[in-house]
PDB file of C-alpha atoms and ligand atoms in Angstrom:
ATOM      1  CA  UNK Y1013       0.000   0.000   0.000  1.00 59.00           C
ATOM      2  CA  UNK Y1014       1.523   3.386  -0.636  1.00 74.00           C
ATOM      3  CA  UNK Y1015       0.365   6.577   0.884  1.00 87.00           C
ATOM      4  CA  UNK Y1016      -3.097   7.474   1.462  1.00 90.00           C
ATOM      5  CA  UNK Y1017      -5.177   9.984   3.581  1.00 89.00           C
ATOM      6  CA  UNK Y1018      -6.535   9.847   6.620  1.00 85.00           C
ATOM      7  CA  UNK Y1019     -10.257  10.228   6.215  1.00 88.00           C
ATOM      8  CA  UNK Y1020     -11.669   6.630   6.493  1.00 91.00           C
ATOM      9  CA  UNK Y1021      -8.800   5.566   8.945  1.00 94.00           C
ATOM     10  CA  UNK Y1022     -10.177   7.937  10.917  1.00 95.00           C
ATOM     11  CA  UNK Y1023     -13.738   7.973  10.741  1.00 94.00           C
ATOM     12  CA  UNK Y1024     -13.568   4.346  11.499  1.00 95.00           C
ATOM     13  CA  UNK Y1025     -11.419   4.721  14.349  1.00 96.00           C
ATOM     14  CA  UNK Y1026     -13.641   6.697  16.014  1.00 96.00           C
ATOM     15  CA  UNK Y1027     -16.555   4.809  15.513  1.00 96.00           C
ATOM     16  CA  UNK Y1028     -14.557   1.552  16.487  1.00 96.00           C
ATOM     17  CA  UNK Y1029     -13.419   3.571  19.953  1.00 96.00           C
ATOM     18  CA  UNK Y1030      -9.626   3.120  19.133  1.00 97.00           C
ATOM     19  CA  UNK Y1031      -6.777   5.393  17.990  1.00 98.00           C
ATOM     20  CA  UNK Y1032      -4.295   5.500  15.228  1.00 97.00           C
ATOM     21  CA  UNK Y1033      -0.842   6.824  16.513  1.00 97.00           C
ATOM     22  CA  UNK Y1034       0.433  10.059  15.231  1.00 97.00           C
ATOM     23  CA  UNK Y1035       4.221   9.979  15.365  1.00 97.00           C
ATOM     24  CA  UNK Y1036       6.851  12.728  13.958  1.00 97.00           C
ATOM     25  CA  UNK Y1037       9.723  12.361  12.159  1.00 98.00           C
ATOM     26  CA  UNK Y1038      13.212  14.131  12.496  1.00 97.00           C
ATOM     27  CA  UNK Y1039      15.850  11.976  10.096  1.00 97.00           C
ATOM     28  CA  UNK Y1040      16.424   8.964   8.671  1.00 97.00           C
ATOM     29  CA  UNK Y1041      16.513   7.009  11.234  1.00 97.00           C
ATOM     30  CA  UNK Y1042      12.975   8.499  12.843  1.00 98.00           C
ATOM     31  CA  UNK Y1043      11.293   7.704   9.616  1.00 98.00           C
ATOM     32  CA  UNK Y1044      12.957   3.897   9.362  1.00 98.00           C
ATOM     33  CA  UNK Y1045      12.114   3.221  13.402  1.00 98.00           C
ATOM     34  CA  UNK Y1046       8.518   4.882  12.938  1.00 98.00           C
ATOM     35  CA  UNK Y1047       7.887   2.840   9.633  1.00 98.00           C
ATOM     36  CA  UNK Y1048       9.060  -0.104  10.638  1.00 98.00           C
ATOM     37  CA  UNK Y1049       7.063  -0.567  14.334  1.00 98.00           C
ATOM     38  CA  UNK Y1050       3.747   0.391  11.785  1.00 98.00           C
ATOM     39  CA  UNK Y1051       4.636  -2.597   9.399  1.00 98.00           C
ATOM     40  CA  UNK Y1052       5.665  -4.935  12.530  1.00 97.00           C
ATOM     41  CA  UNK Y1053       2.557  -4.397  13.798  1.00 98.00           C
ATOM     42  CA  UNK Y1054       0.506  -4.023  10.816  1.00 97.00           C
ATOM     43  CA  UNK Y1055      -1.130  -1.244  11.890  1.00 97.00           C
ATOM     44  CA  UNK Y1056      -2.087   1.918   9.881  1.00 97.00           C
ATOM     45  CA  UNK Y1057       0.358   4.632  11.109  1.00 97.00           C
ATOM     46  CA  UNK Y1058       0.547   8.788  10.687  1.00 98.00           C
ATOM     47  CA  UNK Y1059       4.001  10.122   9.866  1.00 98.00           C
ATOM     48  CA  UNK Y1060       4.221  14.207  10.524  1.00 97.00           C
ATOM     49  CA  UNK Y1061       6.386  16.762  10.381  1.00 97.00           C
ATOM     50  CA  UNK Y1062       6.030  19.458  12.211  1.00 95.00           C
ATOM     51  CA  UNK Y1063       7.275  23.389   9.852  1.00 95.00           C
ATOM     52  CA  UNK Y1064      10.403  23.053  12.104  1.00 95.00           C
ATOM     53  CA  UNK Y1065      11.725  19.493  11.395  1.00 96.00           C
ATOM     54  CA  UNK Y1066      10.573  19.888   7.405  1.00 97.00           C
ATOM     55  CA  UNK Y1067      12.998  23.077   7.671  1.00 97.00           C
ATOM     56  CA  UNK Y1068      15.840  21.304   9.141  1.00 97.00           C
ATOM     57  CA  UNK Y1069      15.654  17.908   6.652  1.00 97.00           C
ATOM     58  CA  UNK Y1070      15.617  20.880   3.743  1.00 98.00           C
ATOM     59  CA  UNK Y1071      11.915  21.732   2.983  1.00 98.00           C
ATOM     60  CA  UNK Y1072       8.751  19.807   2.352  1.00 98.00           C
ATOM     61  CA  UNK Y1073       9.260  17.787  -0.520  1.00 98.00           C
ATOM     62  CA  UNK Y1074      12.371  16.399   0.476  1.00 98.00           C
ATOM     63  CA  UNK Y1075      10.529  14.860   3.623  1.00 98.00           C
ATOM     64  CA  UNK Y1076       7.834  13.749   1.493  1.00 98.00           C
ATOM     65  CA  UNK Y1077      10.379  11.894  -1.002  1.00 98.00           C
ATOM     66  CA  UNK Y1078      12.013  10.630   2.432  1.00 98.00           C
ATOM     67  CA  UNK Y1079       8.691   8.871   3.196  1.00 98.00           C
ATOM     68  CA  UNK Y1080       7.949   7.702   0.097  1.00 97.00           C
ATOM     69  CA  UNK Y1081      11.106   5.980  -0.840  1.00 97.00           C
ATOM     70  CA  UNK Y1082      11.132   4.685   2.605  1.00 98.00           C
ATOM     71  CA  UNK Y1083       8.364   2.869   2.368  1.00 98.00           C
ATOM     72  CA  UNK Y1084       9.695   2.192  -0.681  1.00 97.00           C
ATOM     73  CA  UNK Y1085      12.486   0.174   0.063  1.00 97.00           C
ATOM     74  CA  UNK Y1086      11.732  -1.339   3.618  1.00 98.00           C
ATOM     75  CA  UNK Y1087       8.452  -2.812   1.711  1.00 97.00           C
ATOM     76  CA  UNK Y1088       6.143  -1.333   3.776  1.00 97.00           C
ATOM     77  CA  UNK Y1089       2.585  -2.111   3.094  1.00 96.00           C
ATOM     78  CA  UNK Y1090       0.583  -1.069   5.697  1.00 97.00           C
ATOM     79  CA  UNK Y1091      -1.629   2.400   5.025  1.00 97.00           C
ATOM     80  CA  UNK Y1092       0.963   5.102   5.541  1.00 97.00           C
ATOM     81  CA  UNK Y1093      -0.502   8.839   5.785  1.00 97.00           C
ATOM     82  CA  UNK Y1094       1.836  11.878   5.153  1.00 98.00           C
ATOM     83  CA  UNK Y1095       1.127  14.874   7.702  1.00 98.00           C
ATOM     84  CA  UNK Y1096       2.161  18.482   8.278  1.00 97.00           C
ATOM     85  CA  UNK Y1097       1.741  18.890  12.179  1.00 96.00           C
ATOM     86  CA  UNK Y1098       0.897  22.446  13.052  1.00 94.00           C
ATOM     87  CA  UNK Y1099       0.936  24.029   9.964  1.00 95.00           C
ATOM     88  CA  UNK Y1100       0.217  28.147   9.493  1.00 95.00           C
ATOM     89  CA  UNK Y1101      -1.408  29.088   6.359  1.00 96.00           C
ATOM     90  CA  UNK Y1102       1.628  28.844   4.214  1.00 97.00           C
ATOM     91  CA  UNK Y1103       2.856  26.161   4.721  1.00 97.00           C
ATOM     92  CA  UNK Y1104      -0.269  23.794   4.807  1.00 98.00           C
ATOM     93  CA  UNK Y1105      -0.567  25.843   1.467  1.00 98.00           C
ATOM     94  CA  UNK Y1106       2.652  24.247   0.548  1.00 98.00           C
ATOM     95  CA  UNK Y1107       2.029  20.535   1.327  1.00 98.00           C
ATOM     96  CA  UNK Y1108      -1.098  20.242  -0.047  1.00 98.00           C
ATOM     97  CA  UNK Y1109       0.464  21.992  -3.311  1.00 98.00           C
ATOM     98  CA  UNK Y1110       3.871  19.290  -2.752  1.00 98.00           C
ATOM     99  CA  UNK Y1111       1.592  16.481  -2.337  1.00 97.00           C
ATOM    100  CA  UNK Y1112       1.342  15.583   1.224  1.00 97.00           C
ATOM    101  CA  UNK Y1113      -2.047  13.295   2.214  1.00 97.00           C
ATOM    102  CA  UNK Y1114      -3.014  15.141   4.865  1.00 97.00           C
ATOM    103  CA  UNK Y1115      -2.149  19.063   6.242  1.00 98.00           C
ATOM    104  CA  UNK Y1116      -2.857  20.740   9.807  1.00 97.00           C
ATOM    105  CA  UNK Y1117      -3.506  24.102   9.838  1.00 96.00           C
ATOM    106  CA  UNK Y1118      -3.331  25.453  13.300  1.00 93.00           C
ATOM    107  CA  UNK Y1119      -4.921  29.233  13.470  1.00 90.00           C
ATOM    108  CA  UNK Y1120      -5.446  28.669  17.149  1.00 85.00           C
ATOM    109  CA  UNK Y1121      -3.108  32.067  17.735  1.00 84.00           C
ATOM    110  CA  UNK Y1122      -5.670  33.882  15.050  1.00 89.00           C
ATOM    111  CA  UNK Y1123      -9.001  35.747  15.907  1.00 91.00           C
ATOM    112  CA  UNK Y1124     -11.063  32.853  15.603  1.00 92.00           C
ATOM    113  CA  UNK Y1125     -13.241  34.390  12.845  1.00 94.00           C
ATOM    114  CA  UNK Y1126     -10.180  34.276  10.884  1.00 95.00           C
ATOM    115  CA  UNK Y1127      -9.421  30.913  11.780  1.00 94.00           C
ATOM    116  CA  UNK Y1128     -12.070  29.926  10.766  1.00 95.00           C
ATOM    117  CA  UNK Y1129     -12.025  31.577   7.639  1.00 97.00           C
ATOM    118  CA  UNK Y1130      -8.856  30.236   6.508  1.00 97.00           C
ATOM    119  CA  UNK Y1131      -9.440  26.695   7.605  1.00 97.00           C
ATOM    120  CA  UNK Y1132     -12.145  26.771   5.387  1.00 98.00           C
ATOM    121  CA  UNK Y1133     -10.272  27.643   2.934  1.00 98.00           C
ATOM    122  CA  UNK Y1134      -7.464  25.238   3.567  1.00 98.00           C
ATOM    123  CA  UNK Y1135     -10.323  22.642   3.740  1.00 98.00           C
ATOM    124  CA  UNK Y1136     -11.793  23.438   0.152  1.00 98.00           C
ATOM    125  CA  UNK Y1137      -7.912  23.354  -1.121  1.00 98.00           C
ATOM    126  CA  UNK Y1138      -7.206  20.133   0.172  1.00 97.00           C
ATOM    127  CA  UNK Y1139     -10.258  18.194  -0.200  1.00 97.00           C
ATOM    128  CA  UNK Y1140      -9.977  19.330  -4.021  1.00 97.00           C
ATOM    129  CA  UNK Y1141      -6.784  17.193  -4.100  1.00 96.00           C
ATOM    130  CA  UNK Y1142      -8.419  14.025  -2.030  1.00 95.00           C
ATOM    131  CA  UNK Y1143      -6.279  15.242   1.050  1.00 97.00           C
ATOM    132  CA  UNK Y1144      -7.275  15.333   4.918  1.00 97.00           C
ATOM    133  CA  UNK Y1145      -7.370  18.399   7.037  1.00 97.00           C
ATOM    134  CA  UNK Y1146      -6.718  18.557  10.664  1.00 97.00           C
ATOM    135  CA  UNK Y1147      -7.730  22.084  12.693  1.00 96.00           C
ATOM    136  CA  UNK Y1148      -7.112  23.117  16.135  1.00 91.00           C
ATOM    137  CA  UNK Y1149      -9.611  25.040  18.426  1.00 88.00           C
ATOM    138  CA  UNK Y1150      -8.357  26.519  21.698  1.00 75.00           C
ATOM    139  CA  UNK Y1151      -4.833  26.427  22.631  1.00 71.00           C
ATOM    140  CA  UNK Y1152      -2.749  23.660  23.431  1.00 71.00           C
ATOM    141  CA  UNK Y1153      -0.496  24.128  26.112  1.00 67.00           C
ATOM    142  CA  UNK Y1154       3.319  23.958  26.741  1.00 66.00           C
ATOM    143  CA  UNK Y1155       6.309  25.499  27.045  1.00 54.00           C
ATOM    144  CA  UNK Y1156       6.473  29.011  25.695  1.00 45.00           C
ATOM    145  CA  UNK Y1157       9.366  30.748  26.867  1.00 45.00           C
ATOM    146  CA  UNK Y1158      10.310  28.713  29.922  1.00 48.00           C
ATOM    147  CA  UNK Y1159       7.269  28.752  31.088  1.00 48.00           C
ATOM    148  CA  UNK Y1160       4.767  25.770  31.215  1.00 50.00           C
ATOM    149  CA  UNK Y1161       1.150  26.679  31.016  1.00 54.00           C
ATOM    150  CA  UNK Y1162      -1.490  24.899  32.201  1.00 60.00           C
ATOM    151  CA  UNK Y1163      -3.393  23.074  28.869  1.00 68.00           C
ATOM    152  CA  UNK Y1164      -6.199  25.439  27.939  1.00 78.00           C
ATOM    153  CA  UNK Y1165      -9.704  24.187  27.065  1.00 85.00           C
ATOM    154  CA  UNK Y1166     -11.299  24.612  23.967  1.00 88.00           C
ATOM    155  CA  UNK Y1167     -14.794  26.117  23.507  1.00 90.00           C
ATOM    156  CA  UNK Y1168     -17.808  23.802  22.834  1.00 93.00           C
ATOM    157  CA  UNK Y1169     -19.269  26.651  20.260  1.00 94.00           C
ATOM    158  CA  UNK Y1170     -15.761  27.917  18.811  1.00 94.00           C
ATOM    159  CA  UNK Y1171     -15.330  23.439  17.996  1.00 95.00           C
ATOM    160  CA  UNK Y1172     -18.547  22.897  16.589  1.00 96.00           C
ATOM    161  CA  UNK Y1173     -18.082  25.630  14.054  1.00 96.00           C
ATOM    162  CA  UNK Y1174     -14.665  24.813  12.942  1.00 96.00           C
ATOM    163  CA  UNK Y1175     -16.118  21.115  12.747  1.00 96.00           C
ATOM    164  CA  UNK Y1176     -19.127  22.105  10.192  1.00 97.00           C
ATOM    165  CA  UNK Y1177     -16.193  23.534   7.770  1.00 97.00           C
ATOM    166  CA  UNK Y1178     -15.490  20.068   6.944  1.00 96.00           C
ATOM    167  CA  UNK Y1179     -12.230  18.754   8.610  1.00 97.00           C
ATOM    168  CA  UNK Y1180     -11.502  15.527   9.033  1.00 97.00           C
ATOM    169  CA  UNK Y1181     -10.108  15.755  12.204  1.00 96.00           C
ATOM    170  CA  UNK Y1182     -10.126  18.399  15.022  1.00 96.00           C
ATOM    171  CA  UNK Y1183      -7.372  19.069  17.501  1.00 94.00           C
ATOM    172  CA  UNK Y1184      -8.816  20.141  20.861  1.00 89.00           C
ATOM    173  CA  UNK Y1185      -7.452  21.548  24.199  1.00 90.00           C
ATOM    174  CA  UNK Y1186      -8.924  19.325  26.840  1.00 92.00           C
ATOM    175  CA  UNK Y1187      -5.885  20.332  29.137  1.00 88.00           C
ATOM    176  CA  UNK Y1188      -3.393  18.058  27.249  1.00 89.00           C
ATOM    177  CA  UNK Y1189      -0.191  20.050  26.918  1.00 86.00           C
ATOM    178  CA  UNK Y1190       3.202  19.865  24.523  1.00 84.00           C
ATOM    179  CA  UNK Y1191       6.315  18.562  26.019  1.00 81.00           C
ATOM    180  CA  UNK Y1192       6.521  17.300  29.196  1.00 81.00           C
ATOM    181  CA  UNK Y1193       3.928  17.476  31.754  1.00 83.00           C
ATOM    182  CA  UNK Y1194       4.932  19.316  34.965  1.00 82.00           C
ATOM    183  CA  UNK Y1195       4.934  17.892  38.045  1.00 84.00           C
ATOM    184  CA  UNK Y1196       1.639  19.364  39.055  1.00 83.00           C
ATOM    185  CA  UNK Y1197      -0.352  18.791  36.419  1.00 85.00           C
ATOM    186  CA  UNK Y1198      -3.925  18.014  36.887  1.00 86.00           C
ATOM    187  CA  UNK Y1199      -4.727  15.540  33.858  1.00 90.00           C
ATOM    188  CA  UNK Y1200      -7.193  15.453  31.346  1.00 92.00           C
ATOM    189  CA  UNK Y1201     -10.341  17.470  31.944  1.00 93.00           C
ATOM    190  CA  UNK Y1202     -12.661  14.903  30.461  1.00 96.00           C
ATOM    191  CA  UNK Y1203     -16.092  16.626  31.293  1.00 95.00           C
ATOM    192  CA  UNK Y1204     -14.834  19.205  28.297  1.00 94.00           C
ATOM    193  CA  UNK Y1205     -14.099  15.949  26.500  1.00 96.00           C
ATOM    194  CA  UNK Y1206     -17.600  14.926  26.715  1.00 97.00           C
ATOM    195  CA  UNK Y1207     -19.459  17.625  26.145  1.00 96.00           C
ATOM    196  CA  UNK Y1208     -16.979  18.590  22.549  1.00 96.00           C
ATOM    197  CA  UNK Y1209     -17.806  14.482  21.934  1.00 97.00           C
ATOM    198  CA  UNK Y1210     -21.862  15.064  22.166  1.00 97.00           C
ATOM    199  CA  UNK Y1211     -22.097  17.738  19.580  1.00 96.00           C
ATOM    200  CA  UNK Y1212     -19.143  16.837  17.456  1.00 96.00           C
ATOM    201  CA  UNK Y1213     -18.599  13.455  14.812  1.00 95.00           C
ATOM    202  CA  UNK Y1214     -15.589  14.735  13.484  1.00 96.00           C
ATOM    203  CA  UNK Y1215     -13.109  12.580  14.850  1.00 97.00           C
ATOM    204  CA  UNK Y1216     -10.895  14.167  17.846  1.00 97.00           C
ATOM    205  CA  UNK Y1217      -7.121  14.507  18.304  1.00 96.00           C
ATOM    206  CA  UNK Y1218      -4.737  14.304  21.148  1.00 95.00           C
ATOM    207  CA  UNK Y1219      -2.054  16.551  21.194  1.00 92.00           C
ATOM    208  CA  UNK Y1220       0.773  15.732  23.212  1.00 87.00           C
ATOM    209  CA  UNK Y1221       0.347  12.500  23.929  1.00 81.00           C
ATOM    210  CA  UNK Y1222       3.615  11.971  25.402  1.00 83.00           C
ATOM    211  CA  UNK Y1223       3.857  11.895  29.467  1.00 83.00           C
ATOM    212  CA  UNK Y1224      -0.188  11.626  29.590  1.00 91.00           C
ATOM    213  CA  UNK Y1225      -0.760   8.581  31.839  1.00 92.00           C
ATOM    214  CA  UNK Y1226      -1.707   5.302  29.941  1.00 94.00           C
ATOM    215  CA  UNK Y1227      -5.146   5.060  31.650  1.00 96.00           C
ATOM    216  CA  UNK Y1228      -6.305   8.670  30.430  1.00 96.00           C
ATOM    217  CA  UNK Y1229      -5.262   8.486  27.145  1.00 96.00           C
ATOM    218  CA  UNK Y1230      -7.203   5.041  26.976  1.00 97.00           C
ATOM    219  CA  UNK Y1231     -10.584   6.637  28.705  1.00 97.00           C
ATOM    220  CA  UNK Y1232      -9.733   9.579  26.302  1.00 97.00           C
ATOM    221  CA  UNK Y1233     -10.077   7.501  23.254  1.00 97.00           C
ATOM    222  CA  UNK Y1234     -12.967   5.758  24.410  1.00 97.00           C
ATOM    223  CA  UNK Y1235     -14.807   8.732  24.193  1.00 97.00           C
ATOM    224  CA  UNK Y1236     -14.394  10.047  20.799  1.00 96.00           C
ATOM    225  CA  UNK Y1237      -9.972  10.853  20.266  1.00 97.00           C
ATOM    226  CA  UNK Y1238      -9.159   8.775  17.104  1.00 97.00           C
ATOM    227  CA  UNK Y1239      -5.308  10.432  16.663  1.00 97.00           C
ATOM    228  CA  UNK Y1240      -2.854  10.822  19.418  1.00 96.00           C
ATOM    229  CA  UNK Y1241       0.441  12.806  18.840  1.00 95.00           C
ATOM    230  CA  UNK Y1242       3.476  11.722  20.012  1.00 94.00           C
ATOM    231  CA  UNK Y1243       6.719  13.449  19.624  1.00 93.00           C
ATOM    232  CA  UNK Y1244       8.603  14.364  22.642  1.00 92.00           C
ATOM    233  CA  UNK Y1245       8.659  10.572  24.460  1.00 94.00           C
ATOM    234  CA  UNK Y1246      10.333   9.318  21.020  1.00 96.00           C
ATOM    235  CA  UNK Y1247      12.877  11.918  21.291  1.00 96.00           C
ATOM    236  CA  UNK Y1248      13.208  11.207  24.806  1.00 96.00           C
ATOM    237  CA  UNK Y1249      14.104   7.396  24.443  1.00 98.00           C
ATOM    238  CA  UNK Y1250      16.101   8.259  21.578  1.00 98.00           C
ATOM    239  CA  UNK Y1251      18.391  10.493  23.593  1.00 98.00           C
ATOM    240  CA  UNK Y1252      18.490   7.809  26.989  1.00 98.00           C
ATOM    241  CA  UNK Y1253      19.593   4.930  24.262  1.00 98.00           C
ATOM    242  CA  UNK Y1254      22.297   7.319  22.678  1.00 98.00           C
ATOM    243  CA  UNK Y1255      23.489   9.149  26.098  1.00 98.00           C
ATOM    244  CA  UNK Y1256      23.599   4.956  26.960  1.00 98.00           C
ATOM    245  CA  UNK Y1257      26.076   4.196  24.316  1.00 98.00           C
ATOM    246  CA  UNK Y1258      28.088   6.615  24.781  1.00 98.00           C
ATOM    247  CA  UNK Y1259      28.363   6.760  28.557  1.00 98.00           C
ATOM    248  CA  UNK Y1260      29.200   2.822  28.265  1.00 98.00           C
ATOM    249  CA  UNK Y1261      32.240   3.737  25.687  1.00 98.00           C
ATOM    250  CA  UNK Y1262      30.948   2.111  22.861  1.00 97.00           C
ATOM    251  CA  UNK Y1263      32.041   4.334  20.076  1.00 97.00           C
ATOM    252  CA  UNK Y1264      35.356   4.959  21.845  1.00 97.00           C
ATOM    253  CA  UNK Y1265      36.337   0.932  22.945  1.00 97.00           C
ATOM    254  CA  UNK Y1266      33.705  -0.854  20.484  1.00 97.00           C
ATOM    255  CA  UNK Y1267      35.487  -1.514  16.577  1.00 97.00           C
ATOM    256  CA  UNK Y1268      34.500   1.239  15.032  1.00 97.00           C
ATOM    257  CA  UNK Y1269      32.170   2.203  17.351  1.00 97.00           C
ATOM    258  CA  UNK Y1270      32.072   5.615  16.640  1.00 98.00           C
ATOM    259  CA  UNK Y1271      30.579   4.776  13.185  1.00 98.00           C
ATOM    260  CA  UNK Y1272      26.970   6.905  12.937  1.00 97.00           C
ATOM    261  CA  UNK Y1273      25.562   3.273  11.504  1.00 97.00           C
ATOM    262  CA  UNK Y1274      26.614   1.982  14.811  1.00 98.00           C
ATOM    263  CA  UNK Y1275      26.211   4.998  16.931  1.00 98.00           C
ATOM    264  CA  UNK Y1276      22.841   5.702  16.082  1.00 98.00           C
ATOM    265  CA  UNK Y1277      21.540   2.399  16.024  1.00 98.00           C
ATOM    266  CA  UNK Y1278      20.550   1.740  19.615  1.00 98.00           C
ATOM    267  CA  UNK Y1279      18.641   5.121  19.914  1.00 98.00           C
ATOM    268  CA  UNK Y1280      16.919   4.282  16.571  1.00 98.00           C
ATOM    269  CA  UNK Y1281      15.305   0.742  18.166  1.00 98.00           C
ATOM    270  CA  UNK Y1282      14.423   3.401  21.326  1.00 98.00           C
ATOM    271  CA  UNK Y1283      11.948   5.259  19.309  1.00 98.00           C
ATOM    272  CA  UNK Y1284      10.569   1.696  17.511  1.00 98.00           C
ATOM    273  CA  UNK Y1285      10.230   0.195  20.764  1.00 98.00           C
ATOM    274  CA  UNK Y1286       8.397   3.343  21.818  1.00 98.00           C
ATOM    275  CA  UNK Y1287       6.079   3.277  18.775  1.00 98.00           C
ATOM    276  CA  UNK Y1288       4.889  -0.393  19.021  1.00 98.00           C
ATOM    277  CA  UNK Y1289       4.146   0.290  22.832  1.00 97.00           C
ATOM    278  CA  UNK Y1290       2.376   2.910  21.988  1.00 97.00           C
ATOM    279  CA  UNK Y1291       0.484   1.516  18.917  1.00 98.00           C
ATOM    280  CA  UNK Y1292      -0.308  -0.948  21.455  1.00 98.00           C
ATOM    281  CA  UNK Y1293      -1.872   1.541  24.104  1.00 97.00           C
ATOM    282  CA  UNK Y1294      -4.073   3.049  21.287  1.00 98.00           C
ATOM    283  CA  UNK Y1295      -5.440  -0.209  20.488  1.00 97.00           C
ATOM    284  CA  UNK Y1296      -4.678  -0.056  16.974  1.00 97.00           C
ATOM    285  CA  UNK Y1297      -6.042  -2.996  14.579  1.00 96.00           C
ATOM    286  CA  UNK Y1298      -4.173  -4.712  12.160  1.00 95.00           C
ATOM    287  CA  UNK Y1299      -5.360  -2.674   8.509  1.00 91.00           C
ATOM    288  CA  UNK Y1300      -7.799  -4.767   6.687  1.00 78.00           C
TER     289      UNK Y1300
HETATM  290 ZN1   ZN Q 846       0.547  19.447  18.773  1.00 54.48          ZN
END
């Protein structure tokens, strides 16, 4: 199976009360470890860059030529969807124009009468082209210049309008925050949850998926969350396996251990190992 968007995959995970993992890329070796727990498990899997990783690999295309010859030559057959995470105008402009499956556009930092303009615009765009569109209502928390804010929850009105513009999936605060949680976090305000579930098909998404407890994100998906986002715990185990290898000497007493094929290997079955667990939490099934 090549690449395809995320509509039905979806749809049907939200009517079948389970998730489809949302995981983004850096490298190489992020696209070959995220790729390869999908096709292990046989599971339908999001790959997303977020405007900042797409400009350090060199641009949009280039990460969606990545991907694709990937998938390419690992054989990978499971359903693979493409994804800009957080886009602004431009650049889900540019994806949908490079040929990505599926484009966020995040106007949550816009007067929300011009979000919602422009995501119906980005909408139209996109579904012209067969591609997915993800918005985001409310803000979702996280660091913003050393400071951690608390996650903010989304409006039940502000949702249900940018739902009726047609997206395919909708990204809402329900006190879920980006990066890692503080200490004193109070978890998931699920009686927001609800109440956004009631009134709203569309399936929802779960930003910053990683450090939320495995029970919540579980009960969250229960009740309506089809796509969870997970970046920071794959860079996380990433950087344990590597700070690992080096702190044990490898690359300095191992044969050529200094070699990037070698060096970069164990943090590269981290972030695998962290995808499978996590397709596993989600209760992804197998693609038909
Ligand atoms: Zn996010």
């Amino acid at each position: 199976m090549s690449l395809v968007n995320g509509n039905e995959i979806f749809a049907e995970a939200r009517k079948g009360h389970y998730a489809v993992g949302a995981f983004n890329t850096n490298n190489l070796e992020w696209t070959r470890a995220i790729l390869g727990a999908a096709q292990e498990k046989g599971t339908p899997v999001l790959i997303q860059t977020s405007m900042g990783a797409a400009k350090y690999m060199g641009g949009y295309e280039l990460c969606l030529n990545l991907v694709q010859q990937t998938i390419k030559s690992m054989n990978i057959t499971v359903p693979v969807i493409m994804h800009l995470d957080h886009g602004n105008y431009e650049a889900a402009k540019e994806c949908i124009e490079v040929g990505y499956n599926s484009v966020m556009f995040d106007g949550h930092d816009l007067p929300f009468a011009e979000n919602l303009e422009k995501t119906k615009e980005i909408v139209k765009l996109a579904h012209a082209k067969g591609m997915s569109v993800e918005a985001e209502v409310g803000s979702i928390g996280g660091e913003e210049d050393g400071i951690i804010g608390e996650g903010e929850l989304a409006d039940v009105e502000e949702a249900k309008q940018i739902a009726a513009t047609g997206v395919d999936y909708l990204a809402c605060g329900i006190g879920n925050i980006h990066g890692q949680y503080p200490e004193n976090w109070k978890g998931l305000k699920f009686e927001r949850l609800q109440e956004l579930a009631d009134i709203i098909s569309t399936p929802l998404v779960l930003h910053g998926g990683s450090g939320i407890p495995k029970e919540q994100i579980q009960k969250a998906i229960s009740m309506g969350v089809a796509k969870v986002n997970v970046n920071t715990e794959c860079q996380m185990a990433f950087a344990a396996a590597t700070r690992k290898y080096i702190e044990e000497g490898h690359d300095q007493n191992d044969i050529k251990g200094y070699d990037p094929r070698k060096l970069l290997a164990p943090g590269t079955k981290a972030i695998k190992d962290t995808v499978e667990s996590r397709i596993e939490w989600f209760g992804t099934p197998a693609a038909k």
